[in-house]
Coordinates of C-alpha atoms and ligand atoms in Angstrom, one line a residue:
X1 CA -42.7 8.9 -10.9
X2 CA -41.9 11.2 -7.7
X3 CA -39.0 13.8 -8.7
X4 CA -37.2 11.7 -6.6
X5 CA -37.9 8.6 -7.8
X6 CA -36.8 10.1 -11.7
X7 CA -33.7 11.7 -10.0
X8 CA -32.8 7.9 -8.1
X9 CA -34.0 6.3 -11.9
X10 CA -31.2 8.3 -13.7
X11 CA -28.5 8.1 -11.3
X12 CA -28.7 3.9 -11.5
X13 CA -29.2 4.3 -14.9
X14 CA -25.9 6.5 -15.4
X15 CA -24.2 3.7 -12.8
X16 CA -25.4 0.8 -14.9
X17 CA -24.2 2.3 -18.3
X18 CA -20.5 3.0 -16.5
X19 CA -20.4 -0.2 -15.6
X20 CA -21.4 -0.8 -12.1
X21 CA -23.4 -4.3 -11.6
X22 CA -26.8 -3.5 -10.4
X23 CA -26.3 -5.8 -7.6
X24 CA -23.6 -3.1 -6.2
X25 CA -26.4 -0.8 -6.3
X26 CA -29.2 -0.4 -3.5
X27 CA -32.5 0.9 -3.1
X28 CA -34.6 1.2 0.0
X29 CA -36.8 -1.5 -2.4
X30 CA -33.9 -4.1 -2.1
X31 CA -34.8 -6.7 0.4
X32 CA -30.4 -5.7 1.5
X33 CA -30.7 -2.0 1.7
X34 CA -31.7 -1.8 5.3
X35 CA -29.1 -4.4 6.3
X36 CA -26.4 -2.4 4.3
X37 CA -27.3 0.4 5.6
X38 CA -26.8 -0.6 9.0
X39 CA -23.5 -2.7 8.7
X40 CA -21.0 0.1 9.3
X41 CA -23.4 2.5 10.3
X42 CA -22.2 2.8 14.2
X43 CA -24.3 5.5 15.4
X44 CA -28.0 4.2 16.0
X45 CA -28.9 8.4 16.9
X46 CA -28.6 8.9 12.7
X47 CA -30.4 5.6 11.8
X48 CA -33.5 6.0 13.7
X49 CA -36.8 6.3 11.9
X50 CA -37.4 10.0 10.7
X51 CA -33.5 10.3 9.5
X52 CA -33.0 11.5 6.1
X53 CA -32.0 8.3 4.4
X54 CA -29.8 7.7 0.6
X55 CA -31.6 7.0 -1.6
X56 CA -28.8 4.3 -2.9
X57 CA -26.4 2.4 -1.3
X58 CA -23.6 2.4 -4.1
X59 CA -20.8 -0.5 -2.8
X60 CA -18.2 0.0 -4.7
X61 CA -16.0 -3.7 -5.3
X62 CA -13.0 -1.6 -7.8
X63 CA -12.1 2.2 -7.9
X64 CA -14.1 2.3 -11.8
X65 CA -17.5 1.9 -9.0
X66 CA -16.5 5.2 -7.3
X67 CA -15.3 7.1 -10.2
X68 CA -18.9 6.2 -11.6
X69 CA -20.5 7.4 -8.6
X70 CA -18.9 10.6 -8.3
X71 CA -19.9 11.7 -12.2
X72 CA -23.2 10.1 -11.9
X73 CA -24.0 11.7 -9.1
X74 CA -23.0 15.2 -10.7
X75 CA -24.6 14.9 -13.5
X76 CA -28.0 13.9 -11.8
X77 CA -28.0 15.9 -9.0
X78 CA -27.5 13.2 -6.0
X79 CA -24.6 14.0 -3.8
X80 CA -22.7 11.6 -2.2
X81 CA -21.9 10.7 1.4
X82 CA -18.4 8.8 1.7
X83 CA -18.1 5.8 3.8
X84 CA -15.0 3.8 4.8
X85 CA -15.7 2.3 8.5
X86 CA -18.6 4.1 9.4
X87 CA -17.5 5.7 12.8
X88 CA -18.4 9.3 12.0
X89 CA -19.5 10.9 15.5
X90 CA -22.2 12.3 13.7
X91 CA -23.4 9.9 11.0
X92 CA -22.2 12.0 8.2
X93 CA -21.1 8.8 6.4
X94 CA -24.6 7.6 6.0
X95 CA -27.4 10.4 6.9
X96 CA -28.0 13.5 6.3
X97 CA -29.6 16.5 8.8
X98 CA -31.6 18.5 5.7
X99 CA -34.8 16.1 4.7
X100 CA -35.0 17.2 1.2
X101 CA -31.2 16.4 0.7
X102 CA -30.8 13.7 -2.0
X103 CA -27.8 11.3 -1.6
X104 CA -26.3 8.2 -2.1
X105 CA -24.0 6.1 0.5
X106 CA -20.8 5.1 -1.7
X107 CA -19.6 2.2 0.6
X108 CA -16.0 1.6 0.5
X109 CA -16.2 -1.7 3.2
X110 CA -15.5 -3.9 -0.1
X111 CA -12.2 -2.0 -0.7
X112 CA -9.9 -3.3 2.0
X113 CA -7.1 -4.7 0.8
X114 CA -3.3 -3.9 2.8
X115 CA -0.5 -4.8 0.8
X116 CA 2.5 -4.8 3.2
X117 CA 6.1 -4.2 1.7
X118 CA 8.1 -4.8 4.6
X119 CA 11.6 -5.0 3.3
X120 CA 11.1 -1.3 2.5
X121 CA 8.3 -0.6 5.8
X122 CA 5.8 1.0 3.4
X123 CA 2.4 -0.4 3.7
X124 CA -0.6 0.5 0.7
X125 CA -4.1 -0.1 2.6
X126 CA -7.3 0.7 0.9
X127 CA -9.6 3.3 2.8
X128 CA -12.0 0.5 3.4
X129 CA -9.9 -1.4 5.7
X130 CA -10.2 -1.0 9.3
X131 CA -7.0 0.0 11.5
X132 CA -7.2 -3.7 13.1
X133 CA -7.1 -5.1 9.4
X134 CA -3.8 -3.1 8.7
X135 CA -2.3 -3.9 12.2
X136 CA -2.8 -7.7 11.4
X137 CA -1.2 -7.4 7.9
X138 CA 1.7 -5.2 9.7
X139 CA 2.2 -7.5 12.5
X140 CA 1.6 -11.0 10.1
X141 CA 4.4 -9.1 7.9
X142 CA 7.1 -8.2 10.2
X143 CA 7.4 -8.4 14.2
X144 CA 9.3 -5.0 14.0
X145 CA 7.2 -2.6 11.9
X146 CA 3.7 -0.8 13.2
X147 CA 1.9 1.7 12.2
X148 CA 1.0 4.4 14.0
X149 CA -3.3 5.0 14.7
X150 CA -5.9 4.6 17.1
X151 CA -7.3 2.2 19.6
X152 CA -10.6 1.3 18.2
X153 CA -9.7 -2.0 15.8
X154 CA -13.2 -1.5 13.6
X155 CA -12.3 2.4 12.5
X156 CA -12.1 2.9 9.1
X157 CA -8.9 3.8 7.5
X158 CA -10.7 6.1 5.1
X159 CA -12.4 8.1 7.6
X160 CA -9.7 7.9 10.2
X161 CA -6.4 9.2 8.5
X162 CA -8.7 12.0 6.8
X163 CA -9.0 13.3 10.3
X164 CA -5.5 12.6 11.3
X165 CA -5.6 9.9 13.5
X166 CA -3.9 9.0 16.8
X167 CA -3.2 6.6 19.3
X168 CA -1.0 4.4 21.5
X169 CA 1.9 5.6 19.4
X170 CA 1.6 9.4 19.0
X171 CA 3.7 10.7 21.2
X172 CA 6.6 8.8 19.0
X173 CA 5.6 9.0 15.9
X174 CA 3.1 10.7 15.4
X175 CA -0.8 10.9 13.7
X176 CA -1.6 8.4 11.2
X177 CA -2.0 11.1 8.6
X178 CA 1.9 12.1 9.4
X179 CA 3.1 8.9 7.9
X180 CA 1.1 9.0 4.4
X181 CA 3.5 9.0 1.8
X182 CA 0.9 8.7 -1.4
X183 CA -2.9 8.5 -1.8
X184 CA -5.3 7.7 -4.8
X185 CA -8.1 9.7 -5.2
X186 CA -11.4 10.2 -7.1
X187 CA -12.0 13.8 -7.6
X188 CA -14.7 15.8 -8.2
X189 CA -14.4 15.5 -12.1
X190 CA -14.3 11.4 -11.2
X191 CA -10.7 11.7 -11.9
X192 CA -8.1 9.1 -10.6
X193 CA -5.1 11.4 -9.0
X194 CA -2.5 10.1 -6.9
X195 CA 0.2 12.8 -5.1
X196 CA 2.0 14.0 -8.6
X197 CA -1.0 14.1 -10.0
X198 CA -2.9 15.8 -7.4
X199 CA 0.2 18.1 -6.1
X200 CA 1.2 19.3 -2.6
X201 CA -1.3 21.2 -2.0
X202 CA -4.4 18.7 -2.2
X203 CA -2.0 15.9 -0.9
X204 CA -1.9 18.5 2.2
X205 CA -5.2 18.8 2.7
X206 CA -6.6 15.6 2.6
X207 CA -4.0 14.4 5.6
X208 CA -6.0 15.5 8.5
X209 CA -8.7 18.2 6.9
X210 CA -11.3 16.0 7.2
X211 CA -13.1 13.6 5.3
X212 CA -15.3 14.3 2.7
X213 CA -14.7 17.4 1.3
X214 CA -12.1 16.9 -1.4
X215 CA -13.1 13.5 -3.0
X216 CA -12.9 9.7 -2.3
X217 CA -9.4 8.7 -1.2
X218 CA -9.4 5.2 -2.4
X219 CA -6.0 4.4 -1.2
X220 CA -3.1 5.3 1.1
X221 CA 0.7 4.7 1.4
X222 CA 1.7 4.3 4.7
X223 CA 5.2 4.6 6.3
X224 CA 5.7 1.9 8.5
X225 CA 7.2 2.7 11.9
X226 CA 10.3 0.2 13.9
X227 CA 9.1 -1.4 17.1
X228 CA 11.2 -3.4 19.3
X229 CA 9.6 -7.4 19.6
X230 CA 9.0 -6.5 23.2
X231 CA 7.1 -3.8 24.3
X232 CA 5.1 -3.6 27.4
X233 CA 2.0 -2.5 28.7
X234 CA 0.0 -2.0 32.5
X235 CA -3.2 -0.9 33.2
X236 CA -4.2 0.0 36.6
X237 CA -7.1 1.5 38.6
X238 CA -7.4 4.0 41.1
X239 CA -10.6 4.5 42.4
X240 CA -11.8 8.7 43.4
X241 CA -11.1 7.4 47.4
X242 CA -7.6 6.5 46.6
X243 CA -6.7 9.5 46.0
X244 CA -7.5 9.4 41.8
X245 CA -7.8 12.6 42.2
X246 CA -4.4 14.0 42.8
X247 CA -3.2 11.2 40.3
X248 CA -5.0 13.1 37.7
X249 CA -3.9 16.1 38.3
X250 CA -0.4 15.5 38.6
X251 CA -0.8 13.4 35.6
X252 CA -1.4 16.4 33.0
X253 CA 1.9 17.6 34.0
X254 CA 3.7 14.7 33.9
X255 CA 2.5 12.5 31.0
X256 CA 3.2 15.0 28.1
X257 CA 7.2 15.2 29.2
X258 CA 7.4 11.6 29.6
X259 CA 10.0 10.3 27.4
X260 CA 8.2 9.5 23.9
X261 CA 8.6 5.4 23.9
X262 CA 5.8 6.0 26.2
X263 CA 2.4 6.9 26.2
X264 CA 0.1 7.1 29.4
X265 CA -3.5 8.1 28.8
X266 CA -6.0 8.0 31.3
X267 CA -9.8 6.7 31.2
X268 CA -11.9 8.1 34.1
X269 CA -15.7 6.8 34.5
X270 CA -17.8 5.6 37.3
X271 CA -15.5 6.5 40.7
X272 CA -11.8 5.7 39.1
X273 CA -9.2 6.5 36.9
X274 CA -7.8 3.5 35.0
X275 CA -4.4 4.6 33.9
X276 CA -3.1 2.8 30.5
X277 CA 0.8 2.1 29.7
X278 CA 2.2 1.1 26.4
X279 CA 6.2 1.6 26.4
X280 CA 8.3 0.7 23.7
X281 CA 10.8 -1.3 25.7
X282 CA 11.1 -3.6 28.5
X283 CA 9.4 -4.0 31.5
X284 CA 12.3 -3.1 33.7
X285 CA 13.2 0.6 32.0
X286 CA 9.2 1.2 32.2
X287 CA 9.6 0.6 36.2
X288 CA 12.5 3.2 36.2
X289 CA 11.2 5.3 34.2
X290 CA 7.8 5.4 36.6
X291 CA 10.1 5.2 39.3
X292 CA 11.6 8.2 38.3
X293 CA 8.6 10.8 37.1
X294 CA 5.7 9.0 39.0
X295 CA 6.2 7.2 41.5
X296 CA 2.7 7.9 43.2
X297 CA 0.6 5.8 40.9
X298 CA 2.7 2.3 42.0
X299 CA 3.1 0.7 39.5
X300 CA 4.9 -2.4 39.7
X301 CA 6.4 -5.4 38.0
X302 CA 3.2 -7.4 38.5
X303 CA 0.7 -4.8 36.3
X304 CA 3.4 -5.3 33.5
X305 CA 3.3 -7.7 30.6
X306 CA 5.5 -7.7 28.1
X307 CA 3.9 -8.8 24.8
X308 CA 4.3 -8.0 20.8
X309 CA 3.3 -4.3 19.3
X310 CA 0.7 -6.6 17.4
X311 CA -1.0 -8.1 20.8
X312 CA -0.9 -4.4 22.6
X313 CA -3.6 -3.4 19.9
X314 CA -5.7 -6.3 21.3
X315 CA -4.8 -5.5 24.9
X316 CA -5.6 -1.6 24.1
X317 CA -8.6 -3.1 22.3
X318 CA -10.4 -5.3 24.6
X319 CA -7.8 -5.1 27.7
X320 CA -6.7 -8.6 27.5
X321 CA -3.5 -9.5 25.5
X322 CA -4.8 -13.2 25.5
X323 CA -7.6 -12.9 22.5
X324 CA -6.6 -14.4 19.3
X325 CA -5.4 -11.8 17.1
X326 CA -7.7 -12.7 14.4
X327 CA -10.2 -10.7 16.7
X328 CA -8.5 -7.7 14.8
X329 CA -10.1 -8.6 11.8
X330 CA -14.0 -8.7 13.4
X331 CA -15.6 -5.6 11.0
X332 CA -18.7 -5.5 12.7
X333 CA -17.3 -4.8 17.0
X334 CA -19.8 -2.9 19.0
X335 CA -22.8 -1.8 17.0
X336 CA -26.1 -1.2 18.0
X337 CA -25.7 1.6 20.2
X338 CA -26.3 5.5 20.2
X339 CA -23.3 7.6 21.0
X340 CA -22.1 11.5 21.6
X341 CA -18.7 12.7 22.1
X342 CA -17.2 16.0 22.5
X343 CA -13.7 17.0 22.7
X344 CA -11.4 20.1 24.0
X345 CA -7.5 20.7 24.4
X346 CA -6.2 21.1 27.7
X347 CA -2.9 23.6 27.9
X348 CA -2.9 24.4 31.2
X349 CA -3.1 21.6 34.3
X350 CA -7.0 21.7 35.3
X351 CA -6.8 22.2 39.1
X352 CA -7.7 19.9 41.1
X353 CA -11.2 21.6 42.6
X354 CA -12.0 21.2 38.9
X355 CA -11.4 17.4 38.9
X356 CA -13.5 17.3 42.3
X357 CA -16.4 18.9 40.3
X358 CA -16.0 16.6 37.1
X359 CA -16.6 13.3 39.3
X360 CA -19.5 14.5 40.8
X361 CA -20.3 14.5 36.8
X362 CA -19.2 11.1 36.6
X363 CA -21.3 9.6 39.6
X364 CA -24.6 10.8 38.1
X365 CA -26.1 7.5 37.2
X366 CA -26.6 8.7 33.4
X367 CA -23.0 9.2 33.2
X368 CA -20.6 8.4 30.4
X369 CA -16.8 8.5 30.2
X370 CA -13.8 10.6 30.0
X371 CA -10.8 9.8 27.7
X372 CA -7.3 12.0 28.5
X373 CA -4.6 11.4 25.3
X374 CA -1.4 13.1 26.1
X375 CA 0.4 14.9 23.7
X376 CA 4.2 15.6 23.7
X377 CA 7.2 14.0 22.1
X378 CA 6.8 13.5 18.4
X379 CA 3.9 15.5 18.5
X380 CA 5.1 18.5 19.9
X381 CA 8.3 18.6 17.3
X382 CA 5.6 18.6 14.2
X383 CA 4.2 21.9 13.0
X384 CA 1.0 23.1 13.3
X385 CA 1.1 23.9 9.3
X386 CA 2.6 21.0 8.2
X387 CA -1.0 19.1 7.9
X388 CA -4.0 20.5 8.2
X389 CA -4.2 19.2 11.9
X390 CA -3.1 22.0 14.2
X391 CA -2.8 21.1 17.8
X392 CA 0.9 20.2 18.2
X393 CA 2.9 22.3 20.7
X394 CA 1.5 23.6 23.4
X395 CA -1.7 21.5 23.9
X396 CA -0.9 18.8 26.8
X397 CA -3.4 16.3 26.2
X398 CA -6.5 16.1 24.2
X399 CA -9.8 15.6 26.8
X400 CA -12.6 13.7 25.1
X401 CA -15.9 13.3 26.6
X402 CA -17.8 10.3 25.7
X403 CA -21.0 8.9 26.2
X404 CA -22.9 5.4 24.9
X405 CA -26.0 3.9 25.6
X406 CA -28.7 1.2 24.3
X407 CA -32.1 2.6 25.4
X408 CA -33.9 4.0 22.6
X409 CA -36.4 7.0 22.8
X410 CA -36.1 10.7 22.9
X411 CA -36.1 10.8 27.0
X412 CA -32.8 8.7 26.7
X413 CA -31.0 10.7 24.0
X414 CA -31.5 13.7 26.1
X415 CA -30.8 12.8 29.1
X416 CA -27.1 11.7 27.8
X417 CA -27.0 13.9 25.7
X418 CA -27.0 16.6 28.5
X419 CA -24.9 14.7 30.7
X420 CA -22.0 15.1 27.4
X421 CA -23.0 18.6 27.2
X422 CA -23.5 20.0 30.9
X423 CA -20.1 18.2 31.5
X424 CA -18.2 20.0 29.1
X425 CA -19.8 23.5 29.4
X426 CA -18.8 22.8 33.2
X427 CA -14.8 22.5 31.6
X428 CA -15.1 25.4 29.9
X429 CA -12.9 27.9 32.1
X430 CA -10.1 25.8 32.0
X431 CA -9.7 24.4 28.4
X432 CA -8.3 26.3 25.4
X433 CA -10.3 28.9 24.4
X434 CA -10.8 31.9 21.7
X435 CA -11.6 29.2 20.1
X436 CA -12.5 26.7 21.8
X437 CA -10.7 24.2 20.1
X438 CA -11.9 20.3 19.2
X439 CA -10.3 17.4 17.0
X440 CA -12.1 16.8 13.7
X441 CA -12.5 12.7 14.1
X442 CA -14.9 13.3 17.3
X443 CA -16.8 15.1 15.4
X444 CA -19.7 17.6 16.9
X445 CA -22.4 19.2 15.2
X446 CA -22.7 21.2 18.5
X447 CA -19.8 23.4 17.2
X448 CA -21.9 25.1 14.2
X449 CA -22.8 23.2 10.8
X450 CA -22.8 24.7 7.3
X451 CA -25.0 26.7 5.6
X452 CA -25.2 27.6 1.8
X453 CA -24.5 31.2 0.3
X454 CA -26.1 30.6 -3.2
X455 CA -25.4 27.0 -4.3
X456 CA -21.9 26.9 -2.4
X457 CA -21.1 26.5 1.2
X458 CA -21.2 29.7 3.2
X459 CA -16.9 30.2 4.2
X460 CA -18.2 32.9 6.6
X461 CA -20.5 30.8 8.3
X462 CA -17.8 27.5 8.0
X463 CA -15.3 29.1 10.5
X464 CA -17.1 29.0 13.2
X465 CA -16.8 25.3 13.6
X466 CA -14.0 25.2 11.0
X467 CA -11.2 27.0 13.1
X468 CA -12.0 25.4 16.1
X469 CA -11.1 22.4 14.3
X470 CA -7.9 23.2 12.1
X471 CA -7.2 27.2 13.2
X472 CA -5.0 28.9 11.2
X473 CA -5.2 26.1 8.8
X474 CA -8.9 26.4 8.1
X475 CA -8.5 29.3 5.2
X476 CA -6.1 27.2 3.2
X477 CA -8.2 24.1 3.4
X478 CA -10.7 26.5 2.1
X479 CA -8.3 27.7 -0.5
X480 CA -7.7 24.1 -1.7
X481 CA -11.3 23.3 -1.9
X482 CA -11.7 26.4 -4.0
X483 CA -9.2 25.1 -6.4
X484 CA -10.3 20.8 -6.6
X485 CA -13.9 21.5 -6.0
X486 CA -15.3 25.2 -6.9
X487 CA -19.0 23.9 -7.1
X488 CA -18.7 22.2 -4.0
X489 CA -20.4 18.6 -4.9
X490 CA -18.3 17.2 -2.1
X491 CA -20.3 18.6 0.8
X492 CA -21.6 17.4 4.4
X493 CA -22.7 19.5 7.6
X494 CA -19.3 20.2 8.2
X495 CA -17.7 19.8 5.0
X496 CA -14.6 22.8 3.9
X497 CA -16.1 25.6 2.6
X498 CA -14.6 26.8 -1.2
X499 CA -13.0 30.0 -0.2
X500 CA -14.7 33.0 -2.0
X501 CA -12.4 35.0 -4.7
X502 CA -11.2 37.7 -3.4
X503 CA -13.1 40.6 -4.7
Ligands
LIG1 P1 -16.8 7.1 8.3 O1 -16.8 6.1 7.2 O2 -18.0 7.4 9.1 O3 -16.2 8.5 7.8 C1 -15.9 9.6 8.5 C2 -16.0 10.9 7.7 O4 -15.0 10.8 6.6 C3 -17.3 11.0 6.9 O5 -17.5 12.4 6.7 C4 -17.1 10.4 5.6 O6 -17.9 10.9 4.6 C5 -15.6 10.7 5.3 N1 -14.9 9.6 4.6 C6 -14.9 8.3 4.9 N2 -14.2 7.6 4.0 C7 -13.7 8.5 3.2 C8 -12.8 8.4 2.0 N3 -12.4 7.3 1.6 N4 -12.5 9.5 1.3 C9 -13.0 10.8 1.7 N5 -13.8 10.9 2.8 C10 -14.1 9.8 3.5 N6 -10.0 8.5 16.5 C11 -8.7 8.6 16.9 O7 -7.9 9.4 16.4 N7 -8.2 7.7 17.8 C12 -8.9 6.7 18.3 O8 -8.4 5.9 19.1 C13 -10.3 6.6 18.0 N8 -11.1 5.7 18.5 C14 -12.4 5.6 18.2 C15 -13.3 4.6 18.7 C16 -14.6 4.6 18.4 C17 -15.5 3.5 19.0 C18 -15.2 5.5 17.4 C19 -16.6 5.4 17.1 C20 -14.3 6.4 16.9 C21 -13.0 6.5 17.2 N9 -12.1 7.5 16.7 C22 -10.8 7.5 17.0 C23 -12.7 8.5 15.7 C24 -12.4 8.0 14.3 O9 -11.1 8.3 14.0 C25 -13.3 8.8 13.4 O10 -14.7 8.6 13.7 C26 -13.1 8.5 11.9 O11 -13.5 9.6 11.1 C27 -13.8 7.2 11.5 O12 -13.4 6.8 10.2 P2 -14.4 5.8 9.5 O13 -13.8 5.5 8.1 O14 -14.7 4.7 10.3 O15 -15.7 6.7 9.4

């Protein structure tokens, strides 16, 4: 047999003896491996042919599976590439950039359950859940509790919280990784640690530091947030000749200071700006309010609808509240595309000449989109320490730039991927800079990737993508790692660095 082939022998073997039913367990041989692969796997760029692939799929159906995975892979040489939902910018859940790099995908998709406790508005959802999963349980348990993460229904809870995590109810509450109140985790030892067990500092780091890097979070304990039964939502569209434009840029300035039951982001593509509204209240404060801060986008009672917390995640979702809400629970969403994203933070209003340069961006036929999140309110009261996620105060919106597409072929990558790229070199001057900052969960392997000092991630070479994600924060996540995983077995392309002893 290949060296391969011995090292992929021994690592089933290991899984087998601990316990894991060989049907769990896949092989590019099984007739199900290509299927598997593929059924969270989001991003078609990291599944076409030539792409490193695992050389198991482990699918884990009880925590025992994982713990397995994590000491059979150490002790035969196969790392491990973690995956909850899949939605990893840059396929790290399922491929890998180095050729020679032998892995196995542990799938967490079977580990899903939410447990709602809404008497005391704590929530326990297993990383393998999606956020539309939890928001069903939340909303089936109680019409007054949320929880607080992003738009997207299929994300993984996994991935998703261990990049922080926001949405439609940041700007009062917060990320998703700021209302964790426990976790269980597999360490690198294939212990089972919760946050005693684990202590502050690891419970800290695994709250926004990114995933991967400090083991398998099996589970999470989630704070549950009050919602009023009514809350309302608009969307509306301003097209570049109506004066989108001037909207925009008066926008920046205005949405972070709006009172924090409401959240205004913007979505620009093709030759308008849709601007989106959820506001915890009813429709007739939200008129005063946009009355009162902005009156030039118009809003009136007609775009309003007041609906349930639980229906505006299928209104953000698919911009009707009328879908049943069991569409929360469709895993499998939009697959079978290719996708790049790239994000900045915006601390200063982007003038308006800017703007007028970004659309002429946006008209080019291979365009994709831009997605503007404001910040303020909760998130500007939050320290920049107090998870490893750093841009609180001071950052006004975060500015994602997003592209999908269906074509296959290198001609097509390219061409959006320069679109993604040309557009946000053209931002540069007016974005935060020294670094040039980004947010972990749109992850971009344009911003550096590791390389190894040794047998251990290089920490000299990880800040230069690492601080642009977590600043300041970057050397105790590195400090951390250090401590839970010295030899580094937990590692990706962009995966935190053990910081070097101090000589
Ligand atoms: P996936 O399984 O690919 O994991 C992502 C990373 O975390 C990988 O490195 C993986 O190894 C690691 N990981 C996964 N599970 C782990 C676990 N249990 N323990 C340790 N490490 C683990 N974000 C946002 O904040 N707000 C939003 O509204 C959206 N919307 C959105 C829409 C769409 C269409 C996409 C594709 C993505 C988003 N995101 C987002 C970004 C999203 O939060 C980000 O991609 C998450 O990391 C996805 O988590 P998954 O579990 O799905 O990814």
């Amino acid at each position: 047999a290949s060296a391969s082939g011995a090292t992929t022998d021994a690592f089933i073997g290991c899984l087998a003896a601990a316990g894991v039913p060989p049907h769990l367990v896949q092989t590019p041989a099984s007739p199900s491996y290509a299927a598997l692969l593929l059924s969270s796997g989001r991003n078609l760029r990291y599944v076409a042919p030539g792409t490193a692939r695992p050389l198991a799929i482990v699918a884990a159906a009880e925590p025992a599976h994982a713990q397995a995975a994590v000491v059979c892979g150490r002790r035969h040489g196969v790392r491990l590439r973690v995956r909850s939902g899949g939605h990893d910018y840059e396929g790290l859940s399922y491929s890998s950039l180095d050729p020679r790099e032998r892995f196995a995908v542990l799938d967490l998709a079977a580990l899903r359950g939410v447990r709602v406790d809404a008497a005391h508005a704590e929530a326990w959802a297993e990383s393998g859940a999606t956020l539309g999963e939890v928001y069903y349980a939340v909303g089936a348990a109680s019409p007054a509790l949320a929880f607080p993460a992003g738009v997207c229904p299929t994300v993984g809870v996994g991935g998703h919280i261990s990049g922080g995590g926001f949405g439609t109810l940041m700007r009062r509450y917060g990320l998703a990784a700021d209302n964790v109140l426990d976790a269980v985790l597999v360490d690198a030892d294939g212990r089972l640690l919760n946050r005693t067990t684990m202590g502050e500092d690891l419970f800290w780091a695994i709250r926004g530091g990114g995933g991967e890097s400090f083991g398998v979070v099996l589970s999470w304990k989630l704070r549950l947030v009050p919602v009023p039964e009514t809350v309302t939502v608009f969307t509306v569209h301003r097209s570049r000749s109506q004066s989108a434009s001037d909207l925009i840029t008066k926008w920046q300035e205005i949405a972070p200071a709006l009172p924090r039951d409401l959240i205004l982001r913007v979505v620009v593509q093709n030759d308008h700006a849709q601007f989106e509204a959820l506001f915890l209240g009813r429709r007739g404060r939200l008129l005063d309010h946009m009355g009162a801060h902005f009156p030039e986008l118009g809003v009136t009672a007609a775009d309003c609808e007041e609906i349930s917390w639980i229906r505006s995640t299928v209104y953000f979702a698919f911009y009707s509240s009328a879908n049943p809400l069991e569409l929360l629970l469709n895993r499998t969403g939009e697959t079978g595309r290719f996708f790049k994203g790239k994000s900045d933070y915006v601390q200063e209003p982007i003038p308006r000449d800017a703007w007028e340069r970004a659309w002429s961006w946006l008209e080019k036929p291979e365009a994709g989109l831009l997605i503007l999140d404001p910040y303020g309110g909760r998130m500007h009261s939050i320290s920049p320490s107090a998870t490893p996620f750093p841009h609180r105060k001071g950052n006004l919106y975060n500015l994602q730039y997003y592209s999908y597409w269906f074509e296959n072929g290198t001609a097509a990558v390219e061409k959006r991927m320069s679109w993604v790229r040309g557009l946000y070199k053209e931002m540069e001057p007016y974005v935060c800079r020294n670094p040039r900052t980004g947010y972990v969960n749109y992850r971009d392997l344009d911003l550096g990737t590791n390389e190894l000092e040794g047998n251990v991630t290089s920490y000299a070479k990880g800040r230069i993508w690492g601080e642009k994600y977590f600043k300041g924060n970057f050397e105790r996540l590195a400090a951390v790692k250090a401590t839970v995983d010295p030899d580094d077995f937990f590692r990706n392309e962009q995966s935190i660095p053990p910081l070097p002893a101090a000589k």
